[in-house]
JSON list of C-alpha atoms and ligand atoms in Angstrom, two decimals:
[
{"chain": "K", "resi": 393, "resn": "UNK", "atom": "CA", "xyz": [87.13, -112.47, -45.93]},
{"chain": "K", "resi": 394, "resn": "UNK", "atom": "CA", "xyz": [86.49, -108.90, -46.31]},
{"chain": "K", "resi": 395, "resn": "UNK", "atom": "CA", "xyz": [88.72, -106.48, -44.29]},
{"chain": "K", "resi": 396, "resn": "UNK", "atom": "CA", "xyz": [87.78, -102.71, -44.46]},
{"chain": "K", "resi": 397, "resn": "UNK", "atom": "CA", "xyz": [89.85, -99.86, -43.86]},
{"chain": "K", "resi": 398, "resn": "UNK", "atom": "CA", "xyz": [88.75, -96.05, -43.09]},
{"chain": "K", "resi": 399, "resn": "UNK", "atom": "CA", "xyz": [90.45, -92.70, -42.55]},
{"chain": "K", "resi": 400, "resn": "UNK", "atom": "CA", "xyz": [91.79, -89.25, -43.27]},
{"chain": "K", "resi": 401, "resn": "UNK", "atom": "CA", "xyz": [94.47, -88.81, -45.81]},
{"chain": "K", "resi": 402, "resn": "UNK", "atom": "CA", "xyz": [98.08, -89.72, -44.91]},
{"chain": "K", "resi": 403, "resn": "UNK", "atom": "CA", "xyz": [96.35, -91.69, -42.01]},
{"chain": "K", "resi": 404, "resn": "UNK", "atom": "CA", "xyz": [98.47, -94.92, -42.65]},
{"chain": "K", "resi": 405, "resn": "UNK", "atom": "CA", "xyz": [95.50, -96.40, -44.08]},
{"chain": "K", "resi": 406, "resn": "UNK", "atom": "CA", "xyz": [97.09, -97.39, -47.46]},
{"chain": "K", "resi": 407, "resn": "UNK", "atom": "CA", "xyz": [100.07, -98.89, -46.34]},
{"chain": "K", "resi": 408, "resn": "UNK", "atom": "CA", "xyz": [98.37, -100.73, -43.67]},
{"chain": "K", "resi": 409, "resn": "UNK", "atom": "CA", "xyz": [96.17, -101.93, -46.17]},
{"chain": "K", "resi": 410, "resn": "UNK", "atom": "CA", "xyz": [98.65, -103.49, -48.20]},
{"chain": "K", "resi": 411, "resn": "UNK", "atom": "CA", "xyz": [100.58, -105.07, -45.78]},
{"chain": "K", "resi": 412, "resn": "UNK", "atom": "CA", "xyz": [97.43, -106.81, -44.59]},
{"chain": "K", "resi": 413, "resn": "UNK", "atom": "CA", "xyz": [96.40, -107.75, -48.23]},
{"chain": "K", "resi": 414, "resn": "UNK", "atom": "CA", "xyz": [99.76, -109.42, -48.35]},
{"chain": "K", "resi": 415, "resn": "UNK", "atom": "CA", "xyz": [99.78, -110.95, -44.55]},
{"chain": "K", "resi": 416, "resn": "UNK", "atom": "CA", "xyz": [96.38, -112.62, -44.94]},
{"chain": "K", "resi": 417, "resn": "UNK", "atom": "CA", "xyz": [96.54, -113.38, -49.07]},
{"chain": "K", "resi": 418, "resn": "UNK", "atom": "CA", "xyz": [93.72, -110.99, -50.14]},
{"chain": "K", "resi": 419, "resn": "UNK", "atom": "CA", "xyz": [93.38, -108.99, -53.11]},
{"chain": "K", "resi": 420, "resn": "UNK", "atom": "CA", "xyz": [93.98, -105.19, -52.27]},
{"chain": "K", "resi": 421, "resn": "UNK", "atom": "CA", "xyz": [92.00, -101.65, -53.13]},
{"chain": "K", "resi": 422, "resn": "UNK", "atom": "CA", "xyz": [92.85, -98.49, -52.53]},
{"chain": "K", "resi": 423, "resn": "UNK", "atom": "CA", "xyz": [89.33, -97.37, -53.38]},
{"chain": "K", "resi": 424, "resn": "UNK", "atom": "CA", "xyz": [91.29, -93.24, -53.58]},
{"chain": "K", "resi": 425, "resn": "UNK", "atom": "CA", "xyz": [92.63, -94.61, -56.38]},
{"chain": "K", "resi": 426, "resn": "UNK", "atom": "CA", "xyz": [89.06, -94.81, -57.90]},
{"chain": "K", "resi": 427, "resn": "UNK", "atom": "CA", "xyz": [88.25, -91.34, -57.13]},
{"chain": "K", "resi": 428, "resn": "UNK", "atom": "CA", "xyz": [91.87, -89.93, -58.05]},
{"chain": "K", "resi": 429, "resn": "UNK", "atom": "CA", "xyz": [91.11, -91.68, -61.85]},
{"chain": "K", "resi": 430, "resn": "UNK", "atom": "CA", "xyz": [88.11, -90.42, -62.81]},
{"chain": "K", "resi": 431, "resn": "UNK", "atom": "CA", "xyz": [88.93, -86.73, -61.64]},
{"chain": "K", "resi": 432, "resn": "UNK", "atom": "CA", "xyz": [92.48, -87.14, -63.65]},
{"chain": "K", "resi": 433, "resn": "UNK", "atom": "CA", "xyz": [90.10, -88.48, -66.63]},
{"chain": "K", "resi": 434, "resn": "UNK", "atom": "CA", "xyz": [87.91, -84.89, -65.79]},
{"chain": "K", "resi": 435, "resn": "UNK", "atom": "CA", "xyz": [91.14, -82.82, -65.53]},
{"chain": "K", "resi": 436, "resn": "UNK", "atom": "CA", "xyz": [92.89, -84.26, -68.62]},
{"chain": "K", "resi": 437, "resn": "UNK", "atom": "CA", "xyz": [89.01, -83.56, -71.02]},
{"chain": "K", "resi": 438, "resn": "UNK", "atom": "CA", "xyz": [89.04, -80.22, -69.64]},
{"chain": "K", "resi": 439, "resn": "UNK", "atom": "CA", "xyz": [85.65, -81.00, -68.13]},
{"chain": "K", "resi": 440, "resn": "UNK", "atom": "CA", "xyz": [83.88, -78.94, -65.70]},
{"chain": "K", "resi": 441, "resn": "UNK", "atom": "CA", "xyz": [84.38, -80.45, -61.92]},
{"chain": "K", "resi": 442, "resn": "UNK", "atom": "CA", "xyz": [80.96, -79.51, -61.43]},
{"chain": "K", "resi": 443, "resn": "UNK", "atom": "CA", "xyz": [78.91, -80.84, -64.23]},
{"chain": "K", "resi": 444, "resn": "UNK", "atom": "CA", "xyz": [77.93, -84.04, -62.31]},
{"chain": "K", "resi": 445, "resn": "UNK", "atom": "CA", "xyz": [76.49, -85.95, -64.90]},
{"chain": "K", "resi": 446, "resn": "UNK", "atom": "CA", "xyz": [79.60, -85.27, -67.60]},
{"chain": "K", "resi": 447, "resn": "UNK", "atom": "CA", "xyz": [81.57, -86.54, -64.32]},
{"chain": "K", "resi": 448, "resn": "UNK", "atom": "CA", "xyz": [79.66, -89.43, -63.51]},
{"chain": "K", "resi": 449, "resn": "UNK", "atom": "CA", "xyz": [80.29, -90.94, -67.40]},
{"chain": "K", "resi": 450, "resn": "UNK", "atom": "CA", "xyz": [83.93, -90.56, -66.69]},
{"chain": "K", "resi": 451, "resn": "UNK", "atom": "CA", "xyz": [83.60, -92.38, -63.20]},
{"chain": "K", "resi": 452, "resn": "UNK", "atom": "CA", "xyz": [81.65, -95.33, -65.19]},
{"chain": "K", "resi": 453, "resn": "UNK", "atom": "CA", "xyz": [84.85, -96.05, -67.56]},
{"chain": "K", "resi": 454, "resn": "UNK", "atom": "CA", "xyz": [87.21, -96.35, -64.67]},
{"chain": "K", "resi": 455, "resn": "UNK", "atom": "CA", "xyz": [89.26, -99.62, -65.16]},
{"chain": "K", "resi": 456, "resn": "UNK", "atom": "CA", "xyz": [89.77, -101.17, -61.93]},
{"chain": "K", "resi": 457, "resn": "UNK", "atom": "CA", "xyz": [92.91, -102.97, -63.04]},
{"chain": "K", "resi": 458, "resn": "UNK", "atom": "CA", "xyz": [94.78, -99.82, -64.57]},
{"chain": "K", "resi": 459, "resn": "UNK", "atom": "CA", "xyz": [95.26, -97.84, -61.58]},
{"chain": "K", "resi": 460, "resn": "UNK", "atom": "CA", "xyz": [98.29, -96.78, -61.01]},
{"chain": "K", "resi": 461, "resn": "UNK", "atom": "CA", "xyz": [99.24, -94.96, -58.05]},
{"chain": "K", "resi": 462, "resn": "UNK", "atom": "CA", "xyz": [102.28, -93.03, -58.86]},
{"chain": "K", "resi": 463, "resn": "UNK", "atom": "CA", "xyz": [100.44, -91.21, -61.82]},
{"chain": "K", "resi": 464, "resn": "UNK", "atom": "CA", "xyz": [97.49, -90.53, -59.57]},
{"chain": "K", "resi": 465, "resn": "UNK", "atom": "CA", "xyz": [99.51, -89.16, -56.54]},
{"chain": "K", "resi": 466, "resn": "UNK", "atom": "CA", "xyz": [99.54, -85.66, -57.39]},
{"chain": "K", "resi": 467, "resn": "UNK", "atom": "CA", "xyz": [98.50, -83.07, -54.88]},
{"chain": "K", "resi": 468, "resn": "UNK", "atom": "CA", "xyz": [95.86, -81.66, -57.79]},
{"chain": "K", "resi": 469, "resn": "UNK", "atom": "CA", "xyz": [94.46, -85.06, -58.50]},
{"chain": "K", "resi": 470, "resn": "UNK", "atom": "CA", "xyz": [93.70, -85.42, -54.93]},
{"chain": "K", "resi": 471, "resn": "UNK", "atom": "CA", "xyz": [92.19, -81.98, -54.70]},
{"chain": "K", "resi": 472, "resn": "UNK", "atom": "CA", "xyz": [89.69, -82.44, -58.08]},
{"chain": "K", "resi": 473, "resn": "UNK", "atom": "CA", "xyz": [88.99, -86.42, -56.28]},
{"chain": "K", "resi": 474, "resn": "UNK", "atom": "CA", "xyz": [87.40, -84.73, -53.70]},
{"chain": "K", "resi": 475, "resn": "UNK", "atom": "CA", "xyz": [85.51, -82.39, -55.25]},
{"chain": "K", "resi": 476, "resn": "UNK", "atom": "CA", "xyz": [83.93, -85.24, -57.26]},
{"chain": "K", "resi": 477, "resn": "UNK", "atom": "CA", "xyz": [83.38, -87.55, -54.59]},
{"chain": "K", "resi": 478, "resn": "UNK", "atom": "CA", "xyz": [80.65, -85.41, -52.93]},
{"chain": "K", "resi": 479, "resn": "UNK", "atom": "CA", "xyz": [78.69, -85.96, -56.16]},
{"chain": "K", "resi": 480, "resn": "UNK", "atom": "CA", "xyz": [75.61, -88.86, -55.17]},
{"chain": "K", "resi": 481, "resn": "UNK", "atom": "CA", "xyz": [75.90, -90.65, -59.06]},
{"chain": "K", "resi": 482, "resn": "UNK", "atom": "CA", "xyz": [80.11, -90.64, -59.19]},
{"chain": "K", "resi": 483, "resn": "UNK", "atom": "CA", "xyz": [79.52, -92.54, -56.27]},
{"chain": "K", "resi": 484, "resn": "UNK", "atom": "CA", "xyz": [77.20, -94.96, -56.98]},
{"chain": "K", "resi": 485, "resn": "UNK", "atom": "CA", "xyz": [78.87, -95.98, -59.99]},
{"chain": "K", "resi": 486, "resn": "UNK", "atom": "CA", "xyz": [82.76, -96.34, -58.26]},
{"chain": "K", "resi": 487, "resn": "UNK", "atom": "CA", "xyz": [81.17, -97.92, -54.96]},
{"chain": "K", "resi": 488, "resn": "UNK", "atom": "CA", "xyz": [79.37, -100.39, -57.48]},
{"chain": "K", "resi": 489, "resn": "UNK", "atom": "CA", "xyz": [82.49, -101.40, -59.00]},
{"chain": "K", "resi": 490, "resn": "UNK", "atom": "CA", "xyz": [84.36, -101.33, -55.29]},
{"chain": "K", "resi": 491, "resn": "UNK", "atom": "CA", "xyz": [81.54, -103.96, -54.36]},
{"chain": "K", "resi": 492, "resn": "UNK", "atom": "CA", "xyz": [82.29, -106.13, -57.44]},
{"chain": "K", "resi": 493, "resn": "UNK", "atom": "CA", "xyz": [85.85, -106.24, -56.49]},
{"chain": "K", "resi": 494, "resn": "UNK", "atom": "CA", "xyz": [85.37, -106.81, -52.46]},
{"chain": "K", "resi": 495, "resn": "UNK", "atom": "CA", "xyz": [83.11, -110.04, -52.85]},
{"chain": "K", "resi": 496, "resn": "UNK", "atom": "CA", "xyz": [85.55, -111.67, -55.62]},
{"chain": "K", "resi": 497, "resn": "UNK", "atom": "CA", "xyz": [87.43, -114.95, -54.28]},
{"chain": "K", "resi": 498, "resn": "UNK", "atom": "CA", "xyz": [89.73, -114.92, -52.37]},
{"chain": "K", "resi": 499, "resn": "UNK", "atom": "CA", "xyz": [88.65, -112.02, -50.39]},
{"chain": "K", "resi": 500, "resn": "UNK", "atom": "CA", "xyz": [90.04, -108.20, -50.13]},
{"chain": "K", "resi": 501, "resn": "UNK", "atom": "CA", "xyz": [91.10, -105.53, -48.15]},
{"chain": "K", "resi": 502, "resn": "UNK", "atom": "CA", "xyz": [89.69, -102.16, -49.03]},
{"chain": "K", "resi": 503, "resn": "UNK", "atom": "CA", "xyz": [90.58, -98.42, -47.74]},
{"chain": "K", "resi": 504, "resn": "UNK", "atom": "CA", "xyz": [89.53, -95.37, -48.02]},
{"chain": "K", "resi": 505, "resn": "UNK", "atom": "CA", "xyz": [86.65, -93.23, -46.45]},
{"chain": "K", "resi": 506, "resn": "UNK", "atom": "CA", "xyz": [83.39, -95.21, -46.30]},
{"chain": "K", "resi": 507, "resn": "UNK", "atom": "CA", "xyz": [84.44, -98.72, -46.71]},
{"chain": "K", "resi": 508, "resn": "UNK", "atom": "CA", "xyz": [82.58, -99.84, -43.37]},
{"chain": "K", "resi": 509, "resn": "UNK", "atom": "CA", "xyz": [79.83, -97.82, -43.40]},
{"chain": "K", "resi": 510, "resn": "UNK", "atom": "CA", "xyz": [78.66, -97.63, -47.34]},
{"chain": "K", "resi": 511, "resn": "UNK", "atom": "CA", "xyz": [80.66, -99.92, -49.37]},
{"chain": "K", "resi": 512, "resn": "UNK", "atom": "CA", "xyz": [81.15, -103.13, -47.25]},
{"chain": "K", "resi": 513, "resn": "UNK", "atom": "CA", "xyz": [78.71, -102.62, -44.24]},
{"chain": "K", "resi": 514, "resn": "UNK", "atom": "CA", "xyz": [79.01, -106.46, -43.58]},
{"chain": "K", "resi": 515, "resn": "UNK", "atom": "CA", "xyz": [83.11, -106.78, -43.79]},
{"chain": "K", "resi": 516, "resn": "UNK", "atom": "CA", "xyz": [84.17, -109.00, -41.36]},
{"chain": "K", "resi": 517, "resn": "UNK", "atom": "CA", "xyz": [86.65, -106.82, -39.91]},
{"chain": "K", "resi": 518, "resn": "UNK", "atom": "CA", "xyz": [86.95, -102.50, -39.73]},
{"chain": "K", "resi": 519, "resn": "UNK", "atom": "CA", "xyz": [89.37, -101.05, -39.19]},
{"chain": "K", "resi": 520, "resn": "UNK", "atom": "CA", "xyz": [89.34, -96.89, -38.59]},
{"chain": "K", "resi": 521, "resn": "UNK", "atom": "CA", "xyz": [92.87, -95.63, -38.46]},
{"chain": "K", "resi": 522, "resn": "UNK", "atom": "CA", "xyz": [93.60, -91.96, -37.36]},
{"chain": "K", "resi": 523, "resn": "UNK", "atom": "CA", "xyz": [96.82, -89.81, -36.73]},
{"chain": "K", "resi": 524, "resn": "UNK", "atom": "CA", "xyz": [97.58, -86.42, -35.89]},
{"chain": "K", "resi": 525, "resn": "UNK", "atom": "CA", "xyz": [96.59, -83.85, -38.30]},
{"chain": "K", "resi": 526, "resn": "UNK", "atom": "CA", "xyz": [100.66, -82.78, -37.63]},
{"chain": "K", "resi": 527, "resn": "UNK", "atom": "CA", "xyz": [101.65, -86.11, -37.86]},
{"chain": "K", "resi": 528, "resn": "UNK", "atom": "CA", "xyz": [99.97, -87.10, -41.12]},
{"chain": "K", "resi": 529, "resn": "UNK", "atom": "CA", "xyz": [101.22, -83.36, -42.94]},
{"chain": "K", "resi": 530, "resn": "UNK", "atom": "CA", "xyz": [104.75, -84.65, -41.58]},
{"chain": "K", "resi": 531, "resn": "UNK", "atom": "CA", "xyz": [104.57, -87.85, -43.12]},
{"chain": "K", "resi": 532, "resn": "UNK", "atom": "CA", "xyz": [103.13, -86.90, -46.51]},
{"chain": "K", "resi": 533, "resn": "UNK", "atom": "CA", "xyz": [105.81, -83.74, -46.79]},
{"chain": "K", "resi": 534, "resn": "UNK", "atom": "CA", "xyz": [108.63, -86.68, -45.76]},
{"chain": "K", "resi": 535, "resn": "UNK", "atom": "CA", "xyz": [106.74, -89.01, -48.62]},
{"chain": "K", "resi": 536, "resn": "UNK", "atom": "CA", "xyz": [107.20, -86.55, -51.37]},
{"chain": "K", "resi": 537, "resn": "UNK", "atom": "CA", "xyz": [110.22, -85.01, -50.84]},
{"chain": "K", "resi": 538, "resn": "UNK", "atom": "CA", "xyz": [111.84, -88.91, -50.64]},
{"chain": "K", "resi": 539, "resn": "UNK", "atom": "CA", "xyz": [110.15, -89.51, -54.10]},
{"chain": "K", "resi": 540, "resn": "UNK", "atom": "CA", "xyz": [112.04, -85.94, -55.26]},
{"chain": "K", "resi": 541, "resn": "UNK", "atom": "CA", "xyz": [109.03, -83.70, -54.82]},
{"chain": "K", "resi": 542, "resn": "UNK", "atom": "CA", "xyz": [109.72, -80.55, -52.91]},
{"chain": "K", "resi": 543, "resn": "UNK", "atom": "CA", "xyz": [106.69, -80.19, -50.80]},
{"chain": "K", "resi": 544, "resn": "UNK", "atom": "CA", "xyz": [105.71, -77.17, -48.06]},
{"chain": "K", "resi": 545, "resn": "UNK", "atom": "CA", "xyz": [104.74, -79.03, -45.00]},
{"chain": "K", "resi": 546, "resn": "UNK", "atom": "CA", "xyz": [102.36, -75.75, -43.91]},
{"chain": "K", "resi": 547, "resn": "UNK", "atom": "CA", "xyz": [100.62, -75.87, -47.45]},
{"chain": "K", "resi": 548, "resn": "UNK", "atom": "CA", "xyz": [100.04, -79.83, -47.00]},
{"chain": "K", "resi": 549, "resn": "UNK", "atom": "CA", "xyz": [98.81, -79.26, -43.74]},
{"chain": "K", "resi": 550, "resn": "UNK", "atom": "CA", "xyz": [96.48, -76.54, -45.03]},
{"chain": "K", "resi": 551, "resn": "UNK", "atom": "CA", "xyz": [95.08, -79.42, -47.76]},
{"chain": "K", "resi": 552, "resn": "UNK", "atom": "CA", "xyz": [94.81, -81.98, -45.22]},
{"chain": "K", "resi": 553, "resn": "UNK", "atom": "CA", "xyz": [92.59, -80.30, -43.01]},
{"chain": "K", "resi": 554, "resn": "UNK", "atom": "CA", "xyz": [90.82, -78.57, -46.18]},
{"chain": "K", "resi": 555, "resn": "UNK", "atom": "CA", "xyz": [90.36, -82.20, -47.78]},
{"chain": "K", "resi": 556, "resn": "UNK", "atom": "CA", "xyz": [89.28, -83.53, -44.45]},
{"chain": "K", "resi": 557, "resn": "UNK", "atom": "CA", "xyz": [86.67, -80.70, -43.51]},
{"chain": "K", "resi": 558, "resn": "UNK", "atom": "CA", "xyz": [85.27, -81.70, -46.95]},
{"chain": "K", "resi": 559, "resn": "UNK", "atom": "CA", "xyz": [85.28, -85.39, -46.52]},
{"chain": "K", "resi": 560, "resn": "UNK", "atom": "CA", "xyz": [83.76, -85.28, -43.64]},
{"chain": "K", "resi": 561, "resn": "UNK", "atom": "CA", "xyz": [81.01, -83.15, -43.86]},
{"chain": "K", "resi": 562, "resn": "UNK", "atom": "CA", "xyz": [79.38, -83.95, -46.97]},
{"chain": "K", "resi": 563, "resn": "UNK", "atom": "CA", "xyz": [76.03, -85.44, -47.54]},
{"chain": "K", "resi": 564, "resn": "UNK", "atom": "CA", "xyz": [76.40, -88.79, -48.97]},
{"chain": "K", "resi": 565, "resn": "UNK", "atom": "CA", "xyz": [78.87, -91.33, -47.56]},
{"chain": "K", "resi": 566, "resn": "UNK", "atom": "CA", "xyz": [81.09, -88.47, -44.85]},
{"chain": "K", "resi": 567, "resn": "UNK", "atom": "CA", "xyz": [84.20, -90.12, -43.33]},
{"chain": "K", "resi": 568, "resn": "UNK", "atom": "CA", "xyz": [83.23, -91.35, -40.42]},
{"chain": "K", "resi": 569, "resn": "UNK", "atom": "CA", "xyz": [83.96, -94.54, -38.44]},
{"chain": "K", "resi": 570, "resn": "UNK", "atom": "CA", "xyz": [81.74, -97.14, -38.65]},
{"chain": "K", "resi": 571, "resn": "UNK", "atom": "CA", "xyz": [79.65, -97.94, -35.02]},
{"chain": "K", "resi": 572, "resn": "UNK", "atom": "CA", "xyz": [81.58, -101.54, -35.33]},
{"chain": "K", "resi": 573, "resn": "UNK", "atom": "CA", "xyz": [84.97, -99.86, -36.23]},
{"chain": "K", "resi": 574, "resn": "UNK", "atom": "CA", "xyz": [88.00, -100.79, -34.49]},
{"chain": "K", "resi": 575, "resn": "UNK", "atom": "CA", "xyz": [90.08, -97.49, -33.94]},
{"chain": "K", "resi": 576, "resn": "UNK", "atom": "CA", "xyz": [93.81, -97.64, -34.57]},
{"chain": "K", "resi": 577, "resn": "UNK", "atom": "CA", "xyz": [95.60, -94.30, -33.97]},
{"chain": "K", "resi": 578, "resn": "UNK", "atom": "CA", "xyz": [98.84, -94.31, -35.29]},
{"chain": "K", "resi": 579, "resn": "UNK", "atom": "CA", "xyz": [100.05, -91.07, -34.20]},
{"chain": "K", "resi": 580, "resn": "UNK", "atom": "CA", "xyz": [103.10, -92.51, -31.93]},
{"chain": "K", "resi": 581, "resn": "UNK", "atom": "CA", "xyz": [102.96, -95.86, -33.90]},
{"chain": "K", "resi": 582, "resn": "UNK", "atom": "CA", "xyz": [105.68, -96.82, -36.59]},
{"chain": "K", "resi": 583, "resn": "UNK", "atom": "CA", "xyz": [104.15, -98.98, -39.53]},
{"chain": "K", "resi": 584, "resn": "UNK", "atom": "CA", "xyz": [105.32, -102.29, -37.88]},
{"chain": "K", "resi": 585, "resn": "UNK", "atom": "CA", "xyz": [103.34, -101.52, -34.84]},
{"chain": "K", "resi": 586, "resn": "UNK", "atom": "CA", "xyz": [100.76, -100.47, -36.81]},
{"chain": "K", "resi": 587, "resn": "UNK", "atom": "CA", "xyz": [100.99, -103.62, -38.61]},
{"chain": "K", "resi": 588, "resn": "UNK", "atom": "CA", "xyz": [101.36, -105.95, -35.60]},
{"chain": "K", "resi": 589, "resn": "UNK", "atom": "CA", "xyz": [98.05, -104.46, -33.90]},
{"chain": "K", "resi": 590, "resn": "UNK", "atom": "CA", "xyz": [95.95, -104.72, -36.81]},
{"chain": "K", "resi": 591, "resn": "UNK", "atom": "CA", "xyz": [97.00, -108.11, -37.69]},
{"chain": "K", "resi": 592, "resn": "UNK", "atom": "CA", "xyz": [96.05, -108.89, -33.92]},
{"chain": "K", "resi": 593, "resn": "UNK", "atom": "CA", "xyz": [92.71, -107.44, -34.20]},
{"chain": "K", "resi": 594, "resn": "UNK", "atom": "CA", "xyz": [92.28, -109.84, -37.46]},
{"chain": "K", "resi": 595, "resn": "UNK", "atom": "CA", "xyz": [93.20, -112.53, -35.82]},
{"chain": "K", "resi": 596, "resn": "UNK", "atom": "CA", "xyz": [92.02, -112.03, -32.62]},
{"chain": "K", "resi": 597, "resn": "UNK", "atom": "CA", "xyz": [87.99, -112.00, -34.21]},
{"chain": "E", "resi": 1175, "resn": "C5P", "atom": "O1", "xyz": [92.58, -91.68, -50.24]},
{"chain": "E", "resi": 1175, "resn": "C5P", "atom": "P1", "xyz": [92.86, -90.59, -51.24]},
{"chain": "E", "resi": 1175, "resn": "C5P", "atom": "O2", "xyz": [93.49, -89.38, -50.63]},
{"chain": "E", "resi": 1175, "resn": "C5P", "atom": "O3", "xyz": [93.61, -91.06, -52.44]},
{"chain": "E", "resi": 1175, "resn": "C5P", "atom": "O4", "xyz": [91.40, -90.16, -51.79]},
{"chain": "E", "resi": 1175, "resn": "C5P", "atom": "C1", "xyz": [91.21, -89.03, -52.60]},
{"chain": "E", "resi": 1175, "resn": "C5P", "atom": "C2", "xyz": [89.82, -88.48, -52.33]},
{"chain": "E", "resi": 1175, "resn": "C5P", "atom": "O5", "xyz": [88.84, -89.42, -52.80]},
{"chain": "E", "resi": 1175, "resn": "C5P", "atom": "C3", "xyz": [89.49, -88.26, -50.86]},
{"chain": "E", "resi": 1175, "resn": "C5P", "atom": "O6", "xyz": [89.87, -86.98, -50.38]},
{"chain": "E", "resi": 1175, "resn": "C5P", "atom": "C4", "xyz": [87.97, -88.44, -50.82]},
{"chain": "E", "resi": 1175, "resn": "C5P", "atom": "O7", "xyz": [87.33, -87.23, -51.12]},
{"chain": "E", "resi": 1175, "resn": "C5P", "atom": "C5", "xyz": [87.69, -89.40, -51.96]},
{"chain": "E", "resi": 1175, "resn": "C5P", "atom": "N1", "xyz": [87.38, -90.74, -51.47]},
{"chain": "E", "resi": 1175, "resn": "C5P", "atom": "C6", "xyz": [86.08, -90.99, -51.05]},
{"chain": "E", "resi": 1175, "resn": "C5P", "atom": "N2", "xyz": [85.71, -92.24, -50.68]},
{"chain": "E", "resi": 1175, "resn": "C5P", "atom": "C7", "xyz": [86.60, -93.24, -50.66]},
{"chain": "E", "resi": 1175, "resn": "C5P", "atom": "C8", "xyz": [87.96, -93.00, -51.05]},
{"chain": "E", "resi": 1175, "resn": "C5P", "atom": "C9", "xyz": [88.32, -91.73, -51.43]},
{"chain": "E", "resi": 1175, "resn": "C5P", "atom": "O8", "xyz": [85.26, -90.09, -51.02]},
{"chain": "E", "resi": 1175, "resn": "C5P", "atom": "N3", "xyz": [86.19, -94.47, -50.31]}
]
């Protein structure tokens, strides 16, 4: 079973992705994480963020099972992720590896922005999960300042809608749902009734 997951940043999408790994015993990617590696990699050689081809060897040697999400969380990682991930060849080489991972036993869940439509067109359920562009800047201030971070909700607002705008209007792959998506907004939802619904949509198909 293949479950795919799409949507803005601070949508949900992650945690609801996890929980669902765990509910239904699949493996779990946050295909971000993918992104956020190979621009740390970028950032930490010093190499341009728009030499394409320089970033594209970077994105090759991404290990799949070395991601690790607290290193990769910072705002500036995010920022550099998706300046890379409008590049076609960076793309192609992480979605490659994304596939590998999605159609290894048992199954998987993976999120991020063009699981349905690009990576696993044939998933056997989708999932596009939405919130607020308030909501999300809320929850990702409340996020970082719990983890000791002082964060400016205006300034993550700014980046949210800056990282979106980008996201969604690039060329190859744009966050978007896919035509067979089922659309979860979570906007007035805790994560428990976030939880519950999606689980109902898995099991109701
Ligand atoms: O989900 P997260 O915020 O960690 O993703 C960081 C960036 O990676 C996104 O803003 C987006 O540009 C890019 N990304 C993507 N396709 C995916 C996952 C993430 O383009 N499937």
């Amino acid at each position: 079973m293949i479950i795919a997951i799409d949507g803005p940043a601070a949508s949900g999408k992650g945690t609801l992705a996890r929980r669902l790994a765990s509910h239904f015993s699949l493996r779990h990617l946050d295909t971000g994480l993918t992104y956020r590696a190979a621009a740390a990699a970028i950032l930490k050689q010093g190499v341009s963020l728009e030499d394409e081809a320089a970033a594209t060897d970077v994105a090759s040697k991404v290990d799949f099972a070395a991601l690790d999400r607290a290193a990769l969380s910072l705002h500036e990682i995010g920022e550099a992720a998706s300046k890379i991930a409008v590049m076609p060849s960076v793309r192609r080489v992480l979605v490659e590896g994304q596939r590998r991972f999605a159609k290894t036993s048992p199954g998987a869940v993976l999120d991020g922005r063009d699981i349905g439509t690009i990576v696993c067109p044939d998933a056997d359920v989708k999932l596009y999960v939405t919130a607020s562009p308030q909501v999300r800047a809320r929850r990702r201030t409340d996020e970082l300042n719990s983890s000791g971070i002082t964060a400016d909700r205006d300034a993550i607002h700014a980046d949210l809608v800056r990282r979106d705008e980008r996201d969604s209007t690039r060329s190859d792959s744009p966050l978007r749902p896919a035509d067979d998506a089922h659309l979860l907004d979570t906007s007035k939802m805790d994560i428990e009734t976030a939880v519950r619904k999606a689980v109902g949509i898995v099991d109701s198909l």
